[in-house]
Short mmCIF file of C-alpha atoms in Angstrom, two decimals:
data_model
loop_
_atom_site.label_atom_id
_atom_site.label_comp_id
_atom_site.label_asym_id
_atom_site.label_seq_id
_atom_site.Cartn_x
_atom_site.Cartn_y
_atom_site.Cartn_z
CA MET A 122 0.13 0.01 -0.11
CA ARG A 123 2.75 2.34 0.86
CA ALA A 124 4.46 1.38 -2.24
CA ASN A 125 1.42 2.50 -4.39
CA SER A 126 0.97 5.70 -2.44
CA ASP A 127 4.76 6.31 -3.59
CA VAL A 128 4.06 5.82 -6.77
CA LEU A 129 1.08 7.97 -7.01
CA VAL A 130 2.60 10.85 -5.48
CA SER A 131 5.27 10.26 -7.84
CA GLY A 132 3.42 10.72 -10.81
CA VAL A 133 1.05 13.64 -9.36
CA ALA A 134 4.51 15.80 -9.11
CA ASN A 135 5.81 14.83 -12.19
CA VAL A 136 2.30 15.74 -13.96
CA THR A 137 2.58 19.12 -12.06
CA GLY A 138 5.92 19.96 -12.78
CA SER A 139 5.03 19.14 -16.26
CA VAL A 140 1.47 21.13 -16.24
CA THR A 141 4.16 23.78 -14.83
CA SER A 142 6.58 24.07 -17.28
CA VAL A 143 4.15 23.99 -20.62
CA VAL A 144 2.44 26.78 -18.25
CA THR A 145 5.45 28.92 -17.76
CA GLY A 146 6.67 28.60 -21.29
CA ALA A 147 3.60 29.56 -22.63
CA VAL A 148 3.37 33.04 -20.52
CA ILE A 149 6.78 33.34 -21.42
CA ALA A 150 6.18 32.98 -25.16
CA VAL A 151 2.72 35.45 -25.39
CA PHE A 152 5.19 37.96 -23.41
CA VAL A 153 8.35 38.15 -25.78
CA LEU A 154 6.04 37.93 -28.84
CA PHE A 155 4.17 40.78 -27.66
CA PHE A 156 7.38 42.69 -27.29
CA PHE A 157 8.53 41.74 -30.49
CA LEU A 158 5.35 42.66 -32.05
CA LYS A 159 5.54 46.02 -30.26
CA GLU A 160 8.82 47.12 -30.37
CA GLY A 161 10.52 44.97 -32.74
CA ARG A 162 12.19 47.36 -34.85
CA SER A 163 13.88 49.08 -31.63
CA ILE A 164 14.96 45.93 -30.71
CA TRP A 165 17.02 45.46 -33.96
CA GLN A 166 18.03 48.73 -33.81
CA TRP A 167 19.53 48.28 -30.24
CA PHE A 168 21.15 44.73 -31.84
CA VAL A 169 22.60 47.05 -34.77
CA ARG A 170 24.25 49.64 -32.90
CA LEU A 171 26.42 47.76 -31.19
CA ALA A 172 28.41 46.67 -33.57
CA PRO A 173 31.06 49.28 -35.39
CA ARG A 174 29.68 51.93 -37.38
CA GLY A 175 31.08 51.56 -40.43
CA ALA A 176 29.48 48.36 -40.45
CA ARG A 177 25.94 48.75 -39.26
CA VAL A 178 24.30 50.22 -42.46
CA ARG A 179 24.95 46.68 -43.67
CA ILE A 180 23.97 44.61 -41.33
CA ASN A 181 21.37 46.20 -41.25
CA GLU A 182 20.75 46.09 -44.90
CA ALA A 183 21.42 42.28 -44.60
CA GLY A 184 19.05 41.69 -42.17
CA ILE A 185 15.93 43.27 -43.73
CA ARG A 186 16.80 40.81 -46.53
CA GLY A 187 16.54 37.82 -44.37
CA TRP A 188 13.48 39.14 -42.63
CA VAL A 189 11.90 39.27 -45.96
CA THR A 190 13.05 35.73 -46.82
CA LEU A 191 11.42 34.23 -43.85
CA GLY A 192 8.28 36.76 -44.50
CA GLY A 193 8.33 35.14 -47.81
CA TYR A 194 8.83 31.68 -46.71
CA THR A 195 5.94 31.41 -44.29
CA ARG A 196 3.72 32.72 -46.19
CA THR A 197 4.33 30.70 -48.88
CA GLN A 198 4.36 27.12 -46.61
CA ILE A 199 0.94 28.42 -44.82
CA LEU A 200 -0.89 28.56 -48.34
CA VAL A 201 0.55 25.29 -49.51
CA ALA A 202 -0.07 23.65 -46.17
CA PHE A 203 -3.79 24.36 -46.69
CA VAL A 204 -3.82 23.50 -49.80
CA ASP A 205 -2.51 19.75 -49.18
CA ALA A 206 -4.88 19.34 -46.01
CA VAL A 207 -7.51 20.51 -47.63
CA GLY A 208 -6.96 18.22 -50.70
CA ILE A 209 -6.24 15.18 -48.50
CA ALA A 210 -9.45 15.83 -46.22
CA VAL A 211 -11.39 16.36 -48.90
CA GLY A 212 -10.39 12.93 -50.19
CA ALA A 213 -10.39 11.12 -47.30
CA LEU A 214 -14.44 12.80 -46.51
CA ILE A 215 -15.36 11.63 -49.98
CA LEU A 216 -14.10 7.80 -49.73
CA GLY A 217 -15.86 8.06 -45.96
CA ILE A 218 -12.97 7.50 -44.38
CA PRO A 219 -13.05 8.31 -40.51
CA LEU A 220 -10.75 11.08 -38.97
CA ALA A 221 -10.77 12.98 -41.76
CA LEU A 222 -10.29 16.18 -40.32
CA PRO A 223 -7.94 15.07 -37.70
CA ILE A 224 -5.98 13.86 -40.96
CA GLY A 225 -6.31 16.91 -42.74
CA VAL A 226 -4.78 19.00 -39.27
CA LEU A 227 -2.13 16.13 -39.36
CA VAL A 228 -1.19 17.16 -43.02
CA PHE A 229 -1.17 20.71 -42.49
CA LEU A 230 1.81 20.31 -39.58
CA PHE A 231 3.80 18.31 -41.10
CA SER A 232 3.15 20.35 -44.42
CA PHE A 233 6.13 22.43 -42.64
CA ILE A 234 8.33 19.70 -42.79
CA PRO A 235 9.98 19.42 -45.77
CA ILE A 236 10.56 16.05 -47.77
CA VAL A 237 10.17 13.74 -44.85
CA GLY A 238 6.28 15.51 -43.62
CA ALA A 239 4.39 14.59 -46.93
CA PHE A 240 5.51 11.55 -46.58
CA ILE A 241 4.62 10.92 -42.93
CA SER A 242 1.24 12.33 -43.12
CA GLY A 243 0.61 10.97 -46.16
CA ALA A 244 0.94 7.39 -44.89
CA VAL A 245 -0.99 8.22 -42.41
CA ALA A 246 -3.88 8.98 -44.24
CA VAL A 247 -3.64 5.72 -46.24
CA LEU A 248 -2.96 3.31 -43.40
CA VAL A 249 -6.69 4.92 -41.57
CA ALA A 250 -7.80 4.13 -44.83
CA LEU A 251 -6.66 0.71 -45.55
CA VAL A 252 -7.29 -0.36 -41.63
CA ASP A 253 -11.15 0.94 -42.19
CA GLN A 254 -12.20 0.04 -45.28
CA GLY A 255 -9.47 -2.46 -46.89
CA PRO A 256 -6.97 -2.38 -49.67
CA GLY A 257 -8.90 -1.12 -52.14
CA THR A 258 -10.01 2.23 -50.82
CA ALA A 259 -5.91 2.20 -49.22
CA LEU A 260 -4.80 2.57 -52.94
CA ILE A 261 -7.56 4.83 -53.89
CA MET A 262 -6.30 7.33 -50.90
CA LEU A 263 -2.43 6.55 -51.89
CA GLY A 264 -3.26 8.10 -55.35
CA ILE A 265 -5.38 10.72 -53.96
CA VAL A 266 -2.04 11.68 -51.82
CA LEU A 267 0.59 11.60 -54.52
CA LEU A 268 -2.20 13.39 -56.64
CA VAL A 269 -2.46 16.28 -54.37
CA GLN A 270 1.48 16.36 -53.37
CA GLN A 271 2.50 16.27 -57.16
CA ILE A 272 0.23 19.21 -57.71
CA GLU A 273 1.49 21.34 -54.60
CA GLY A 274 5.16 20.25 -55.54
CA ASN A 275 5.47 20.89 -59.32
CA VAL A 276 2.62 23.30 -59.60
CA LEU A 277 1.97 25.52 -56.48
CA GLN A 278 5.26 25.63 -54.50
CA PRO A 279 7.07 26.26 -57.34
CA TRP A 280 5.06 29.14 -58.47
CA LEU A 281 4.46 30.77 -55.18
CA GLN A 282 8.18 30.69 -53.60
CA GLY A 283 10.10 30.93 -57.09
CA ASN A 284 14.05 31.63 -55.98
CA ALA A 285 12.68 32.73 -52.33
CA LEU A 286 15.43 30.17 -50.66
CA SER A 287 17.56 29.51 -53.30
CA LEU A 288 18.51 26.23 -51.55
CA HIS A 289 19.66 23.19 -53.41
CA PRO A 290 17.22 19.81 -51.89
CA ILE A 291 19.91 18.33 -50.66
CA ALA A 292 21.00 20.84 -48.14
CA ILE A 293 17.05 21.27 -47.45
CA LEU A 294 17.15 17.30 -46.76
CA LEU A 295 20.65 18.15 -44.86
CA ALA A 296 19.25 21.28 -42.66
CA VAL A 297 16.02 19.04 -42.27
CA THR A 298 18.33 15.72 -40.64
CA ALA A 299 20.44 18.13 -38.43
CA GLY A 300 17.44 19.91 -37.02
CA THR A 301 16.08 16.96 -36.20
CA GLY A 302 18.69 15.61 -34.63
CA ILE A 303 19.46 18.68 -32.51
CA ALA A 304 15.73 19.27 -31.34
CA GLY A 305 13.59 17.19 -32.35
CA ILE A 306 10.27 18.01 -34.36
CA LEU A 307 10.39 21.77 -33.60
CA GLY A 308 14.56 21.50 -35.14
CA ALA A 309 12.86 20.04 -38.25
CA LEU A 310 10.53 22.53 -38.61
CA PHE A 311 12.66 25.67 -37.85
CA ALA A 312 15.91 24.47 -39.86
CA VAL A 313 15.03 25.28 -43.11
CA PRO A 314 13.87 28.92 -42.59
CA ILE A 315 16.90 29.42 -40.36
CA VAL A 316 19.26 27.75 -43.15
CA ALA A 317 17.16 30.41 -45.66
CA VAL A 318 17.62 33.22 -44.11
CA ILE A 319 21.42 32.92 -43.21
CA ASN A 320 22.10 32.11 -46.93
CA THR A 321 20.30 35.47 -47.90
CA VAL A 322 22.35 37.09 -45.71
CA MET A 323 25.73 35.83 -46.69
CA LEU A 324 24.76 36.45 -50.38
CA TYR A 325 24.16 39.91 -49.53
CA PHE A 326 27.81 40.64 -47.68
CA THR A 327 29.67 38.81 -50.74
CA GLY A 328 27.41 41.01 -53.10
CA HIS A 329 25.01 38.95 -54.63
CA ASP A 330 21.15 41.31 -53.43
CA LYS A 331 18.57 38.83 -54.25
CA TYR A 332 16.36 42.22 -53.26
CA PRO A 333 17.40 44.76 -55.22
CA HIS A 334 14.64 46.67 -54.80
CA LEU A 335 14.29 47.05 -51.39
CA ALA A 336 17.54 49.63 -51.64
CA THR A 337 15.14 52.30 -52.56
CA ASP A 338 11.56 50.58 -51.00
CA ILE A 339 10.52 53.32 -48.60
CA ASN A 340 7.99 50.85 -47.34
CA ARG A 341 10.15 47.98 -46.55
CA PRO A 342 10.72 46.66 -43.19
CA GLY A 343 13.14 47.74 -40.87
CA GLY A 344 12.79 51.71 -41.97
CA PRO A 345 13.03 53.54 -45.04
CA PRO A 346 16.44 53.64 -46.77
CA GLY A 347 19.01 55.62 -45.27
CA ALA A 348 16.95 56.29 -41.78
CA LEU A 349 19.37 54.15 -40.15
CA GLU A 350 21.63 56.60 -38.08
CA ALA A 351 18.92 58.93 -37.59
CA ALA A 352 17.09 56.22 -35.64
CA ILE A 353 20.44 54.91 -33.72
CA SER A 354 21.09 58.33 -32.81
CA ALA A 355 17.59 59.21 -31.50
CA SER A 356 17.49 55.79 -29.67
CA TRP A 357 20.72 57.05 -27.96
CA HIS A 358 19.30 60.78 -27.13
CA LYS A 359 15.99 58.87 -25.43
CA GLU A 360 18.43 56.81 -23.07
CA THR A 361 20.20 59.51 -21.89
CA GLU A 362 18.06 62.48 -22.02
CA GLY A 363 16.70 61.68 -18.66
CA ASP A 364 20.22 61.63 -17.10
CA GLY A 365 20.84 65.27 -18.65
CA VAL A 366 23.88 63.15 -20.71
CA VAL A 367 24.34 63.94 -24.45
CA VAL A 368 25.85 61.32 -26.23
CA ASP A 369 27.60 62.00 -29.46
CA ASP A 370 27.50 58.70 -31.79
CA GLY A 371 28.41 61.13 -34.92
CA SER A 372 24.62 60.37 -36.52
CA PRO A 373 22.45 63.64 -37.30
CA THR A 374 20.31 64.15 -34.34
CA SER A 375 17.64 66.45 -35.82
CA GLY A 376 14.71 65.33 -38.21
CA SER A 377 12.81 62.16 -38.57
CA ALA A 378 13.65 59.47 -39.99
CA GLU A 379 11.70 60.25 -43.54
CA GLU A 380 14.01 63.02 -43.54
CA ALA A 381 17.13 61.63 -42.78
CA ALA A 382 15.91 58.68 -45.75
CA THR A 383 15.32 61.85 -48.37
CA ALA A 384 18.24 63.61 -47.51
CA VAL A 385 20.80 60.55 -47.31
CA PRO A 386 19.62 57.68 -50.35
CA ALA A 387 20.75 54.19 -49.87
CA ARG A 388 23.38 52.99 -52.63
CA PRO A 389 21.53 49.87 -53.94
CA VAL A 390 24.45 46.71 -53.74
CA ALA A 391 25.89 46.24 -56.91
CA ALA A 392 24.56 42.67 -58.72
CA ALA A 393 26.08 39.89 -58.74
CA GLY A 394 29.18 39.25 -60.82
CA THR A 395 29.71 43.25 -61.37
CA ALA A 396 31.78 45.32 -59.02
CA ASP A 397 31.14 46.32 -55.90
CA GLY A 398 31.36 50.11 -55.57
CA GLU A 399 30.28 50.10 -52.02
CA GLU A 400 32.45 50.17 -48.71
CA ARG A 401 33.44 46.44 -47.64
#
C-alpha cells in the first residue's frame, strides 16, 4: 500500500511539474511575442548599434533581406500546407474514411517539414484507409495523396515560392536531418527557414543582393533606406535625456527618419558578378 502511494505521489509530482513547465513556457512566449510585435524594430536597431559604425548599414540591410526571406517562406508554406490539408481531407471525406478532419490537421502541420513531412502525413492517411476499409480504398487514398502532393510540389510551390530560398534539395534534406537530430520535431520545423535566412544574409555580404528593389523601397520592413543612423541617434538621446547626458554618436540628431531617408539615399548593392563600389 505504501509503495502504491509513493508511485501515486511521484506521478502527481511529475504531472504537476510538466503542467507548470508548459504554462510557464506559454506565458514567457506570449510575453516575448508581445514585445517583439510592439518594439521589434527598436530591438533590431539596438542590436545593430552594437556593431562598429562603418558596418551598421550593411548589417541592417542584410537583416532586412533575411526578414523578407523568412516572411516569404512562411507565407508560402502556410498556403501550401493549407492546400495539401484541404485536398487530402476532402479526398478522405469523399471515400468515407473516418478521422478526415484530424488527418487534414496532421497534413497541415507536417507540411511545414520539407520532404519527410509529406511522406509521414500521407502514410498516416493511407494506413487509416487500409485499416478501416481495406486495400482497395487504401490504394485510392494513396492515389489522392500522390496527386495532391504532385500538384503542390511541381506546380503550386514553385509558382508561389520561386527563388525565395535558393537552396538545393540536398541542402534542405541535410538541414532537416540536422535540425531533427539537434531539437527533434521543432528542429525539423525551423531548420529550413533558418538556413534560408543565413543563405540570404551571406549572399548579401558577398555582393549578391536577392532583393535589389529594397535599396529604394521606403515601405520596406525595418524602415526606409538611409534612416538607420537617425534612428540610432534618436535611441541614444532617448536613453540619456533623463540623466542630462549628451551622447555624440556621430549621427544626425535632428529631423525625422523620413527626412533622413530623403537626405541620405541608400546605395543599392551591386548585382552578382559586377564590381561592387560600396565600402566593404
